[in-house]
Amino acid sequence: MSNLAEQFNNPIPFQQPQGVLAQASSSREMEEVKGQIFMAKQFPRNVFQAEQRVLDTCKRPALAQVAMYQYPRGGQRVTGPSIRLAEAIAQNWGNLSYGIQELEQREGESVAKAFCWDLETNVRQEKVFTVKHSMKAKGSIKKLEDPRDIYEKVANDGARRLRSCILGVIPGDIIDKAIVQCNETLAGNSQGPLKDRIANALRSYKENHRVTQEMIEAKFGYNADSFTEYDYVELINIFNSLRDGLSKVDDWFNKDDAKKQSSGLGADFQAQVETKTEVIPNATNDIPIEQPELPLE
């Protein structure tokens, strides 16, 4: 039972200000929840983009190495998605409220709650549990008195409940695809996150063909953040065509698009280049010859 419930069942006289503070705190929390629901309805998740973000995250070796847990039980090995993988999926799925809350701390134990709430579909998983302020060490029970030790004990015990809550809200097929992708990453069959590959492609276009990101986005009709695997394949095909001399930059991109969206930094750089013009005397007349442009990094 929470402190707020105890105050309701056993009212204490002459403590009206404390009740006012509790009511104000409750109203503030309610408004925060309403704000989260409103934002989730205003900006609903794109399921396909959310799935792609989850799979891209699972292509990172650092996450793939800690994505699964395992322990022996009854002569068999039990495996499953770890809390780290569950948190990564929740972060990329979007519009989720999840965490661990300590509801009450009593003598020798704490009452905590792990929850995960999909703000769009109103699907919620919640688990209330009790954590004893003690741990087993070297065959004996050690009582925890340091607040930090108690906090870490509640957090560790709550991590398993939180993982269960998250996995109960996220669609099961998304979890299965994430596990498969993590296994492929560990096996060395992954090419890396799509976002990183697109960034490398944009950098190669600029360094080798002077094609800016604005020119590429103008051709595709949307921002690079929305590029898919198909867009990445098309980028590679165009790059290979330019590299092999089968086409020219003007065949694919309009340089005026870069001029329309050029930044102030680019204008300053161009102004600095123009001021470095030298006049070299010629036999017939003086012809101004500009210094060659510096390569853009």
Tab-separated table of C-alpha atoms in Angstrom:
chain	number	residue	atom	x	y	z
A	1	MET	CA	0.000	0.000	0.000
A	2	SER	CA	1.388	3.369	-0.953
A	3	ASN	CA	1.904	6.316	1.395
A	4	LEU	CA	-0.864	8.191	-0.377
A	5	ALA	CA	-3.288	5.319	0.234
A	6	GLU	CA	-2.337	5.146	3.908
A	7	GLN	CA	-3.010	8.847	4.304
A	8	PHE	CA	-6.409	8.342	2.718
A	9	ASN	CA	-7.367	5.398	4.959
A	10	ASN	CA	-5.893	6.926	8.141
A	11	PRO	CA	-6.324	10.696	7.921
A	12	ILE	CA	-4.079	12.636	10.269
A	13	PRO	CA	-5.551	15.838	11.715
A	14	PHE	CA	-3.879	19.220	11.333
A	15	GLN	CA	-1.942	18.180	8.199
A	16	GLN	CA	-4.039	19.810	5.542
A	17	PRO	CA	-1.070	21.492	3.799
A	18	GLN	CA	0.492	18.052	3.184
A	19	GLY	CA	-2.749	16.910	1.553
A	20	VAL	CA	-2.770	20.007	-0.621
A	21	LEU	CA	0.767	19.286	-1.780
A	22	ALA	CA	-0.127	15.686	-2.561
A	23	GLN	CA	-3.159	16.804	-4.527
A	24	ALA	CA	-1.090	19.344	-6.471
A	25	SER	CA	1.519	16.686	-7.236
A	26	SER	CA	-1.172	14.278	-8.414
A	27	SER	CA	-2.702	16.958	-10.668
A	28	ARG	CA	0.714	17.748	-12.148
A	29	GLU	CA	1.350	14.093	-12.927
A	30	MET	CA	-2.073	13.799	-14.525
A	31	GLU	CA	-1.377	16.777	-16.784
A	32	GLU	CA	1.971	15.282	-17.794
A	33	VAL	CA	0.255	12.033	-18.770
A	34	LYS	CA	-2.360	13.933	-20.793
A	35	GLY	CA	0.435	15.804	-22.561
A	36	GLN	CA	2.207	12.543	-23.463
A	37	ILE	CA	-1.006	11.037	-24.843
A	38	PHE	CA	-1.712	14.194	-26.851
A	39	MET	CA	1.758	14.183	-28.416
A	40	ALA	CA	1.459	10.468	-29.226
A	41	LYS	CA	-1.840	11.094	-31.026
A	42	GLN	CA	-0.450	14.121	-32.872
A	43	PHE	CA	2.692	12.278	-34.021
A	44	PRO	CA	1.791	8.574	-34.348
A	45	ARG	CA	4.531	6.094	-35.122
A	46	ASN	CA	5.198	4.883	-38.631
A	47	VAL	CA	5.301	1.124	-38.111
A	48	PHE	CA	7.549	0.457	-41.098
A	49	GLN	CA	10.056	3.153	-40.138
A	50	ALA	CA	9.980	2.015	-36.500
A	51	GLU	CA	10.713	-1.549	-37.563
A	52	GLN	CA	13.599	-0.358	-39.733
A	53	ARG	CA	15.026	1.647	-36.820
A	54	VAL	CA	14.847	-1.419	-34.584
A	55	LEU	CA	16.648	-3.603	-37.112
A	56	ASP	CA	19.289	-0.934	-37.734
A	57	THR	CA	19.974	-0.744	-34.014
A	58	CYS	CA	20.405	-4.507	-33.878
A	59	LYS	CA	23.127	-4.232	-36.545
A	60	ARG	CA	25.430	-2.582	-34.025
A	61	PRO	CA	27.907	-5.168	-32.667
A	62	ALA	CA	27.982	-3.577	-29.198
A	63	LEU	CA	24.237	-4.175	-28.759
A	64	ALA	CA	24.233	-7.580	-30.451
A	65	GLN	CA	26.801	-8.855	-27.946
A	66	VAL	CA	24.496	-8.145	-24.977
A	67	ALA	CA	21.174	-8.734	-26.735
A	68	MET	CA	20.550	-12.210	-25.305
A	69	TYR	CA	20.770	-13.690	-21.832
A	70	GLN	CA	21.248	-17.329	-20.936
A	71	TYR	CA	21.492	-19.426	-17.796
A	72	PRO	CA	21.353	-23.163	-17.010
A	73	ARG	CA	18.217	-24.675	-15.493
A	74	GLY	CA	17.440	-28.351	-15.046
A	75	GLY	CA	20.287	-29.445	-17.305
A	76	GLN	CA	19.118	-27.155	-20.111
A	77	ARG	CA	20.076	-23.710	-21.278
A	78	VAL	CA	17.458	-20.977	-21.057
A	79	THR	CA	17.887	-18.010	-23.429
A	80	GLY	CA	15.881	-14.907	-24.267
A	81	PRO	CA	16.097	-11.208	-25.131
A	82	SER	CA	17.925	-9.199	-22.471
A	83	ILE	CA	16.793	-5.962	-20.846
A	84	ARG	CA	19.312	-4.088	-23.026
A	85	LEU	CA	17.668	-5.368	-26.206
A	86	ALA	CA	14.199	-4.667	-24.816
A	87	GLU	CA	15.148	-1.076	-23.979
A	88	ALA	CA	16.711	-0.540	-27.427
A	89	ILE	CA	13.544	-1.832	-29.123
A	90	ALA	CA	11.339	0.377	-26.951
A	91	GLN	CA	13.438	3.456	-27.704
A	92	ASN	CA	13.127	2.932	-31.451
A	93	TRP	CA	9.489	1.784	-31.420
A	94	GLY	CA	8.429	5.167	-30.052
A	95	ASN	CA	5.483	6.581	-28.106
A	96	LEU	CA	6.082	4.296	-25.126
A	97	SER	CA	6.208	5.204	-21.463
A	98	TYR	CA	8.142	2.659	-19.416
A	99	GLY	CA	10.244	2.472	-16.280
A	100	ILE	CA	10.567	1.354	-12.665
A	101	GLN	CA	9.032	3.220	-9.733
A	102	GLU	CA	9.556	2.654	-6.023
A	103	LEU	CA	6.084	3.034	-4.542
A	104	GLU	CA	6.964	2.613	-0.885
A	105	GLN	CA	9.962	1.866	1.299
A	106	ARG	CA	9.208	0.052	4.525
A	107	GLU	CA	11.369	-1.486	7.215
A	108	GLY	CA	13.430	-4.157	5.502
A	109	GLU	CA	11.693	-4.044	2.116
A	110	SER	CA	10.534	-1.846	-0.747
A	111	VAL	CA	7.419	-2.020	-2.895
A	112	ALA	CA	8.159	-1.169	-6.533
A	113	LYS	CA	6.390	-1.194	-9.871
A	114	ALA	CA	7.629	-1.900	-13.397
A	115	PHE	CA	5.439	-0.747	-16.269
A	116	CYS	CA	5.294	-0.214	-20.007
A	117	TRP	CA	2.467	1.765	-21.620
A	118	ASP	CA	1.811	2.231	-25.325
A	119	LEU	CA	0.431	5.768	-25.468
A	120	GLU	CA	-1.136	5.215	-28.899
A	121	THR	CA	-3.027	1.953	-28.397
A	122	ASN	CA	-3.480	2.260	-24.604
A	123	VAL	CA	-1.963	-1.206	-24.124
A	124	ARG	CA	-0.297	-1.417	-20.719
A	125	GLN	CA	1.758	-3.997	-18.853
A	126	GLU	CA	2.385	-3.470	-15.139
A	127	LYS	CA	3.996	-5.576	-12.415
A	128	VAL	CA	4.096	-4.688	-8.706
A	129	PHE	CA	6.705	-6.537	-6.648
A	130	THR	CA	8.430	-6.491	-3.270
A	131	VAL	CA	12.205	-6.256	-2.854
A	132	LYS	CA	13.813	-7.358	0.407
A	133	HIS	CA	16.628	-5.141	1.674
A	134	SER	CA	19.028	-8.066	1.872
A	135	MET	CA	21.238	-10.139	-0.380
A	136	LYS	CA	22.971	-13.453	-0.175
A	137	ALA	CA	26.760	-13.223	-0.012
A	138	LYS	CA	29.208	-16.064	0.780
A	139	GLY	CA	26.446	-18.345	2.013
A	140	SER	CA	24.967	-15.826	4.444
A	141	ILE	CA	22.241	-13.198	4.263
A	142	LYS	CA	23.532	-9.627	4.384
A	143	LYS	CA	21.184	-6.821	5.355
A	144	LEU	CA	21.363	-3.707	3.204
A	145	GLU	CA	21.375	-0.365	4.981
A	146	ASP	CA	23.156	1.956	2.540
A	147	PRO	CA	20.524	3.823	0.432
A	148	ARG	CA	22.657	3.306	-2.671
A	149	ASP	CA	22.751	-0.470	-2.124
A	150	ILE	CA	18.992	-0.491	-1.680
A	151	TYR	CA	18.491	1.537	-4.854
A	152	GLU	CA	20.692	-0.818	-6.887
A	153	LYS	CA	18.885	-3.863	-5.475
A	154	VAL	CA	15.498	-2.429	-6.486
A	155	ALA	CA	16.813	-1.503	-9.937
A	156	ASN	CA	18.310	-4.950	-10.534
A	157	ASP	CA	15.182	-6.803	-9.430
A	158	GLY	CA	13.012	-4.409	-11.422
A	159	ALA	CA	15.001	-4.885	-14.649
A	160	ARG	CA	13.582	-8.373	-15.176
A	161	ARG	CA	10.023	-7.152	-14.615
A	162	LEU	CA	10.586	-4.182	-16.914
A	163	ARG	CA	11.876	-6.465	-19.656
A	164	SER	CA	8.760	-8.605	-19.338
A	165	CYS	CA	6.517	-5.530	-19.540
A	166	ILE	CA	8.243	-4.173	-22.654
A	167	LEU	CA	8.153	-7.532	-24.422
A	168	GLY	CA	4.458	-7.794	-23.563
A	169	VAL	CA	3.670	-4.509	-25.350
A	170	ILE	CA	5.939	-4.676	-28.419
A	171	PRO	CA	4.552	-6.977	-31.164
A	172	GLY	CA	6.100	-10.431	-31.013
A	173	ASP	CA	7.186	-10.496	-34.670
A	174	ILE	CA	9.258	-7.338	-34.107
A	175	ILE	CA	11.022	-9.044	-31.192
A	176	ASP	CA	11.723	-12.147	-33.302
A	177	LYS	CA	13.141	-10.086	-36.193
A	178	ALA	CA	15.358	-8.161	-33.775
A	179	ILE	CA	16.768	-11.409	-32.353
A	180	VAL	CA	17.466	-12.774	-35.833
A	181	GLN	CA	19.231	-9.548	-36.813
A	182	CYS	CA	21.369	-9.626	-33.661
A	183	ASN	CA	22.428	-13.191	-34.466
A	184	GLU	CA	23.345	-12.179	-38.020
A	185	THR	CA	25.354	-9.262	-36.675
A	186	LEU	CA	27.335	-11.541	-34.373
A	187	ALA	CA	27.927	-13.929	-37.275
A	188	GLY	CA	29.404	-11.095	-39.360
A	189	ASN	CA	26.637	-11.130	-41.983
A	190	SER	CA	25.444	-7.569	-41.345
A	191	GLN	CA	26.492	-4.591	-43.446
A	192	GLY	CA	25.884	-2.069	-40.666
A	193	PRO	CA	22.991	0.263	-39.859
A	194	LEU	CA	21.217	1.808	-42.834
A	195	LYS	CA	21.703	5.303	-41.399
A	196	ASP	CA	25.493	4.876	-41.296
A	197	ARG	CA	25.621	3.436	-44.820
A	198	ILE	CA	23.571	6.334	-46.206
A	199	ALA	CA	25.840	8.830	-44.427
A	200	ASN	CA	28.916	7.189	-45.994
A	201	ALA	CA	27.255	7.288	-49.417
A	202	LEU	CA	26.443	10.990	-49.088
A	203	ARG	CA	30.021	11.704	-48.052
A	204	SER	CA	31.367	9.751	-51.046
A	205	TYR	CA	29.110	11.677	-53.421
A	206	LYS	CA	30.418	14.973	-52.094
A	207	GLU	CA	34.090	13.993	-52.083
A	208	ASN	CA	34.154	12.308	-55.493
A	209	HIS	CA	31.504	14.083	-57.570
A	210	ARG	CA	30.773	17.359	-55.727
A	211	VAL	CA	27.145	16.274	-55.280
A	212	THR	CA	25.694	17.651	-52.058
A	213	GLN	CA	23.042	16.182	-49.812
A	214	GLU	CA	20.591	18.899	-50.906
A	215	MET	CA	20.974	17.852	-54.538
A	216	ILE	CA	20.345	14.212	-53.669
A	217	GLU	CA	17.306	15.015	-51.524
A	218	ALA	CA	15.889	17.184	-54.316
A	219	LYS	CA	16.142	14.253	-56.744
A	220	PHE	CA	14.443	11.788	-54.403
A	221	GLY	CA	11.864	14.283	-53.180
A	222	TYR	CA	12.327	13.763	-49.431
A	223	ASN	CA	14.932	14.070	-46.700
A	224	ALA	CA	17.780	11.609	-46.316
A	225	ASP	CA	16.422	10.607	-42.905
A	226	SER	CA	13.517	8.910	-44.725
A	227	PHE	CA	15.664	6.894	-47.151
A	228	THR	CA	14.996	3.149	-47.249
A	229	GLU	CA	17.044	0.182	-48.428
A	230	TYR	CA	15.677	0.691	-51.943
A	231	ASP	CA	16.845	4.309	-51.943
A	232	TYR	CA	20.276	3.210	-50.763
A	233	VAL	CA	20.531	0.681	-53.601
A	234	GLU	CA	19.583	3.387	-56.106
A	235	LEU	CA	22.236	5.692	-54.630
A	236	ILE	CA	24.882	2.993	-55.103
A	237	ASN	CA	23.772	2.304	-58.675
A	238	ILE	CA	23.964	5.992	-59.621
A	239	PHE	CA	27.372	6.311	-57.943
A	240	ASN	CA	28.704	3.310	-59.871
A	241	SER	CA	27.376	4.799	-63.107
A	242	LEU	CA	29.177	8.089	-62.423
A	243	ARG	CA	32.376	6.303	-61.413
A	244	ASP	CA	32.448	4.163	-64.564
A	245	GLY	CA	31.767	7.172	-66.804
A	246	LEU	CA	28.446	5.817	-68.062
A	247	SER	CA	26.657	9.032	-67.095
A	248	LYS	CA	27.335	12.537	-65.882
A	249	VAL	CA	26.313	14.406	-62.756
A	250	ASP	CA	23.989	16.634	-64.788
A	251	ASP	CA	22.081	13.558	-65.936
A	252	TRP	CA	20.949	12.850	-62.379
A	253	PHE	CA	21.193	16.020	-60.302
A	254	ASN	CA	20.423	19.708	-60.723
A	255	LYS	CA	23.163	21.980	-59.404
A	256	ASP	CA	20.660	24.806	-58.938
A	257	ASP	CA	19.119	22.805	-56.077
A	258	ALA	CA	22.356	23.124	-54.120
A	259	LYS	CA	22.504	26.870	-54.769
A	260	LYS	CA	18.947	27.399	-53.549
A	261	GLN	CA	19.614	25.543	-50.286
A	262	SER	CA	23.219	26.550	-49.689
A	263	SER	CA	24.081	27.462	-46.135
A	264	GLY	CA	25.704	30.641	-44.881
A	265	LEU	CA	28.880	28.689	-44.195
A	266	GLY	CA	29.138	27.779	-47.882
A	267	ALA	CA	28.670	31.416	-48.904
A	268	ASP	CA	31.414	32.539	-46.530
A	269	PHE	CA	33.769	29.912	-47.914
A	270	GLN	CA	33.023	30.985	-51.503
A	271	ALA	CA	33.675	34.628	-50.586
A	272	GLN	CA	37.045	33.697	-49.117
A	273	VAL	CA	38.004	31.810	-52.271
A	274	GLU	CA	37.069	34.772	-54.512
A	275	THR	CA	39.263	37.175	-52.522
A	276	LYS	CA	42.326	35.022	-53.278
A	277	THR	CA	42.246	35.822	-57.031
A	278	GLU	CA	45.688	36.696	-58.438
A	279	VAL	CA	46.509	38.739	-61.586
A	280	ILE	CA	49.359	37.221	-63.603
A	281	PRO	CA	50.897	39.436	-66.332
A	282	ASN	CA	50.464	38.139	-69.862
A	283	ALA	CA	52.385	38.990	-73.035
A	284	THR	CA	49.396	40.740	-74.632
A	285	ASN	CA	47.239	41.782	-71.746
A	286	ASP	CA	46.666	41.100	-68.085
A	287	ILE	CA	44.198	38.247	-67.674
A	288	PRO	CA	42.884	37.555	-64.172
A	289	ILE	CA	43.381	33.898	-63.369
A	290	GLU	CA	41.590	32.502	-60.340
A	291	GLN	CA	43.200	30.101	-57.950
A	292	PRO	CA	41.829	26.545	-58.243
A	293	GLU	CA	39.089	25.713	-55.789
A	294	LEU	CA	40.126	23.949	-52.653
A	295	PRO	CA	38.796	20.411	-52.234
A	296	LEU	CA	35.855	20.291	-49.849
A	297	GLU	CA	36.266	17.958	-46.990
